[in-house]
Tab-separated table of C-alpha atoms in Angstrom:
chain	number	residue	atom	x	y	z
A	27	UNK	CA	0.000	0.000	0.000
A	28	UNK	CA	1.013	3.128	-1.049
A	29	UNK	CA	2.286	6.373	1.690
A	30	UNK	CA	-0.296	8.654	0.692
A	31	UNK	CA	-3.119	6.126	-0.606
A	32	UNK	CA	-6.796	7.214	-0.086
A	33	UNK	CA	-5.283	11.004	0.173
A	34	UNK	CA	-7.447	13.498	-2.340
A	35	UNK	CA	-5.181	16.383	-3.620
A	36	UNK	CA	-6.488	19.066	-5.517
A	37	UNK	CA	-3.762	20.773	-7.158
A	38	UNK	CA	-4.259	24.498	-9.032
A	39	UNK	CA	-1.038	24.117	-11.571
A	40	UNK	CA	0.311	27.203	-12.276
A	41	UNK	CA	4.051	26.079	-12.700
A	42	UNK	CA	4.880	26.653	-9.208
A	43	UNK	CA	2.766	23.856	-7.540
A	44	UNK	CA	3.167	21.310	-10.637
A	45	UNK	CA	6.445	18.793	-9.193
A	46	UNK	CA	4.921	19.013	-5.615
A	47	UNK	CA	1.821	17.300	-7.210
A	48	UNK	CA	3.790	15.073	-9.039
A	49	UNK	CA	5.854	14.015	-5.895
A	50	UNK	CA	2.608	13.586	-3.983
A	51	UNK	CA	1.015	11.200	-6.652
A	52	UNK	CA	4.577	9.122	-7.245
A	53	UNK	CA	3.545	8.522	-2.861
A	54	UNK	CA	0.018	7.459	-4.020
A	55	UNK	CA	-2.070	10.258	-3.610
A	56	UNK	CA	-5.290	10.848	-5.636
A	57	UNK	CA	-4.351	14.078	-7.456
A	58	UNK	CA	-6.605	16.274	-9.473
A	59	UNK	CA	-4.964	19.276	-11.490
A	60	UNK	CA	-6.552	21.727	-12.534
A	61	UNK	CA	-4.881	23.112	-16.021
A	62	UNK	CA	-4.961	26.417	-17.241
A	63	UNK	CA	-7.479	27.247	-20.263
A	64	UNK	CA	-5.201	26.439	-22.712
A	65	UNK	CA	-2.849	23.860	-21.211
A	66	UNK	CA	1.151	23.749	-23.125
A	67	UNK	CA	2.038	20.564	-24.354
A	68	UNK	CA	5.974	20.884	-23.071
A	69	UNK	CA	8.018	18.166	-22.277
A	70	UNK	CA	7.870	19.668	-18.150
A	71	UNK	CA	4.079	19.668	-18.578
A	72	UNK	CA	3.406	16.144	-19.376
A	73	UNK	CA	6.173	14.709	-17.061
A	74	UNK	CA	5.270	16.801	-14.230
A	75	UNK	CA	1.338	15.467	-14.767
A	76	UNK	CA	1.770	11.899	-14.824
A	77	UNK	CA	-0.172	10.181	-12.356
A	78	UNK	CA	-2.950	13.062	-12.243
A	79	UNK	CA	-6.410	13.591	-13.084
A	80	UNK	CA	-6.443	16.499	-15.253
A	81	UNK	CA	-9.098	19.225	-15.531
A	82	UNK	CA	-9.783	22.833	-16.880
A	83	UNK	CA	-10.585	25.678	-14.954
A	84	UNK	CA	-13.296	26.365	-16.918
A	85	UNK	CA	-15.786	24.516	-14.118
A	86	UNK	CA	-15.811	26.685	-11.058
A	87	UNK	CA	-18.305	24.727	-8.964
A	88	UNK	CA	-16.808	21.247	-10.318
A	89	UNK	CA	-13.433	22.618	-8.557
A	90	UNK	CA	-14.818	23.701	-5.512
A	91	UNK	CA	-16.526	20.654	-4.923
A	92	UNK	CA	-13.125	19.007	-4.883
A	93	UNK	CA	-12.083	21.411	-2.907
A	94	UNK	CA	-14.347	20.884	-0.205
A	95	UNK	CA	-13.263	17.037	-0.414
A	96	UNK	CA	-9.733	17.552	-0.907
A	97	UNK	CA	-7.487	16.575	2.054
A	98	UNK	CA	-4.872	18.807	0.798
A	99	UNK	CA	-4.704	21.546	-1.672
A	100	UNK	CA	-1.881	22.904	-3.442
A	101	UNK	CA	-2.825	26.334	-4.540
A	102	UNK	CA	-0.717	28.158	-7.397
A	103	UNK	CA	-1.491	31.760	-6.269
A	104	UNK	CA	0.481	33.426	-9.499
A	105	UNK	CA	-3.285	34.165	-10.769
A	106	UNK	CA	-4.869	35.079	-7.271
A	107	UNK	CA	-7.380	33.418	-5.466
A	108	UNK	CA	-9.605	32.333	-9.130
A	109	UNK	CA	-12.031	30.007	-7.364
A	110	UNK	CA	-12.184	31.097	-3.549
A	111	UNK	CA	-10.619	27.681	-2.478
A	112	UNK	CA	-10.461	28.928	1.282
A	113	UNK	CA	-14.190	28.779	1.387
A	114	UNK	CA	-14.911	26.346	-0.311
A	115	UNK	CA	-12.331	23.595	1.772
A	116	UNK	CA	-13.189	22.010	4.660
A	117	UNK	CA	-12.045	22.588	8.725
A	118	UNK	CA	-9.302	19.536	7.952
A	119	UNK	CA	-8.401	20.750	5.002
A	120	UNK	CA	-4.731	21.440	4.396
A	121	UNK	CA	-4.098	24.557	2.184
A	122	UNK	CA	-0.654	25.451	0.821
A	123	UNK	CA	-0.970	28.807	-1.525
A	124	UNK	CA	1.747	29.064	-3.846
A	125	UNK	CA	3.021	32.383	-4.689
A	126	UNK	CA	6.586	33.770	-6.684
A	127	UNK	CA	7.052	35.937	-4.210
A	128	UNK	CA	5.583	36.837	-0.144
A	129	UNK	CA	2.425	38.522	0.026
A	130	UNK	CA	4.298	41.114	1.985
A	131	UNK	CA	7.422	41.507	0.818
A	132	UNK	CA	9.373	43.841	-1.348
A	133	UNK	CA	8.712	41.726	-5.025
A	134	UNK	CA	5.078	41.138	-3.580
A	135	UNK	CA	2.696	41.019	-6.781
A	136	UNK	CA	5.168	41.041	-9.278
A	137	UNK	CA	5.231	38.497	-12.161
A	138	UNK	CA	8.316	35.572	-12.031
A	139	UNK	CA	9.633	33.307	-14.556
A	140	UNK	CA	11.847	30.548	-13.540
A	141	UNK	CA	14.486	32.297	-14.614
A	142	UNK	CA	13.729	35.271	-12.724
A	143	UNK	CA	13.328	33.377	-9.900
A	144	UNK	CA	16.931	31.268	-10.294
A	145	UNK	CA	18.547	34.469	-11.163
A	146	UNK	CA	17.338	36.791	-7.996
A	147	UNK	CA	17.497	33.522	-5.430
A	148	UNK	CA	21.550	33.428	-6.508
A	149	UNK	CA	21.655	30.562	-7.660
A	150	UNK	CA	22.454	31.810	-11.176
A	151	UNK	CA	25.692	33.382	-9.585
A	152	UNK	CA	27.119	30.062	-8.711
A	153	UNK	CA	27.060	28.658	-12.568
A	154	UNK	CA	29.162	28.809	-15.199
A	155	UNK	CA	32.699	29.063	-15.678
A	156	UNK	CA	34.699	31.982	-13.006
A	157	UNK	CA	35.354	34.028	-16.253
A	158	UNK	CA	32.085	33.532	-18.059
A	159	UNK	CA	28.836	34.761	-17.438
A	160	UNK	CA	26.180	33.316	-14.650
A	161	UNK	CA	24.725	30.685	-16.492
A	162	UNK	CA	21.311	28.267	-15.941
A	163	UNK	CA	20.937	25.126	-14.865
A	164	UNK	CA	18.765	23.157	-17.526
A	165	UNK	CA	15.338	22.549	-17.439
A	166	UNK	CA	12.865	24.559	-14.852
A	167	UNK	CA	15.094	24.133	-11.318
A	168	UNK	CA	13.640	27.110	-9.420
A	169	UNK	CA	10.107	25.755	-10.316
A	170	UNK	CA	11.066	22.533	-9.319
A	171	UNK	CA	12.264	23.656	-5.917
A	172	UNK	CA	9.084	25.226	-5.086
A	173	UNK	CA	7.984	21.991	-5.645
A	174	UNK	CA	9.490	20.085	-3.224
A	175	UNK	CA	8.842	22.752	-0.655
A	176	UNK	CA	4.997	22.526	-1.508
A	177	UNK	CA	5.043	18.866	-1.292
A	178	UNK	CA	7.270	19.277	2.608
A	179	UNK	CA	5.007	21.966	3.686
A	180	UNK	CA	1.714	19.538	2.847
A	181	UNK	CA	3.273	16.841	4.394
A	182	UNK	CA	4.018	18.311	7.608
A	183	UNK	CA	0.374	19.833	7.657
A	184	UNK	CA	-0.715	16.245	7.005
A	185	UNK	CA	1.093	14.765	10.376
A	186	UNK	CA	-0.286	17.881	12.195
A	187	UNK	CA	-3.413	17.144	11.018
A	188	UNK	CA	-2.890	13.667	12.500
A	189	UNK	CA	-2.386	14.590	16.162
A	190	UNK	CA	-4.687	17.656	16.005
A	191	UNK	CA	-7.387	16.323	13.593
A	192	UNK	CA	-7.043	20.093	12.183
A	193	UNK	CA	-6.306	21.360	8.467
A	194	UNK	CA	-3.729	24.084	8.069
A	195	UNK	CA	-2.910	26.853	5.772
A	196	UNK	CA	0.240	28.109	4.840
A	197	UNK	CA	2.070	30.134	2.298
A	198	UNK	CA	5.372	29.450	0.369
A	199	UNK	CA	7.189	31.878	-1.954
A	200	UNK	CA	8.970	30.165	-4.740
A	201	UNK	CA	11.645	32.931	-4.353
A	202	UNK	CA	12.212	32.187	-0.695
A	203	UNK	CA	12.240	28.022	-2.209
A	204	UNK	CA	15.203	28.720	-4.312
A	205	UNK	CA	17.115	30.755	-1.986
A	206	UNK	CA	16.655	28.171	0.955
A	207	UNK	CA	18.656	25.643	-1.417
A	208	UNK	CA	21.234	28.110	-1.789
A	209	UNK	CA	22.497	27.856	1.442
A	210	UNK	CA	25.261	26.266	0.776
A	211	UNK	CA	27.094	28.930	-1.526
A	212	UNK	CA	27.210	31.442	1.722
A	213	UNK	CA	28.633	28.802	3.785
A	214	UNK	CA	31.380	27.572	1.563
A	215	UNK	CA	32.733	31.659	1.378
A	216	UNK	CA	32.683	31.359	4.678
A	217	UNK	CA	35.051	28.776	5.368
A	218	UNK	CA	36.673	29.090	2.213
A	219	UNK	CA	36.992	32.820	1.330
């Protein structure tokens, strides 16, 4: 039997939230995404969606309704609040809202590519060759970070949730996600110079 089996996910994909659904289906949870209108058929896309139920937003009431049965709900916020998923979930409902950037910080509202988001969280600066230019790492790494911190953050709701038998809420930041994993940089000058 599976980690996560019998678990309902309801997952708003939005980039952000899209590997932290993934992860939670690969540990057997029942995940529903809902796509944007007009869904992109990249490589990232499909492998990120494997193991979900797919849907378009285009059915307001259809996604509340799995709101309100959702055990946990990953929420990519780059779009705002579209269907009023705090309302509509339930007092055990876990809610993680997905956002680039903190409601209340500095970049608050303002749009964010992964490479916007790699680039500003420093991990840009640690690529390349010491005479080139900052370079990328392939594929969508800051996105995928945020991933795996949406995934942690539900699953410590989820234990909560055990011993309490309440739902939380929290919020990430996908640029806080990819600066957390760039810890490492600042601690290597450090000892290192």
């Amino acid at each position: 039997m599976s980690m996560l089996a019998g678990l309902k996910v309801l997952e708003i994909a939005d980039g952000l939230t899209d590997f932290g659904g993934r992860m939670l289906a690969e540990l057997g949870a029942n995940v529903s995404v809902v796509l944007p209108e007009r869904p992109q058929k990249k490589a990232r896309e499909r492998a990120w969606h494997h193991g979900k139920t797919r849907l378009l937003a285009d059915d307001i009431e259809a996604i509340r309704r799995l709101a309100a049965e959702a055990d946990i709900i990953l929420d990519g916020c780059r779009h705002g609040d579209r269907f009023d998923l705090a309302s509509a979930a339930g007092p055990g409902t876990i809610h993680i809202k997905v956002a680039p950037f903190s409601a209340d910080g500095p970049y608050a509202g303002r749009p964010a590519s992964d490479l916007t988001l790699f680039a500003l969280s420093g991990l840009m600066h640690v690529t390349g060759e010491p005479d080139g230019p900052p370079m990328k790492f392939p594929g969508q790494q800051a996105y995928a970070l945020t991933g795996i911190q949406a995934a942690t953050a539900a699953l410590m709701a989820l234990y909560a949730r055990r011993r309490t038998g309440k739902g939380q809420s929290a919020e990430l930041s996908a640029f806080q996600s990819a600066t957390l994993s760039n810890y490492r940089e600042a601690v290597m000058y450090e000892w290192t110079g």
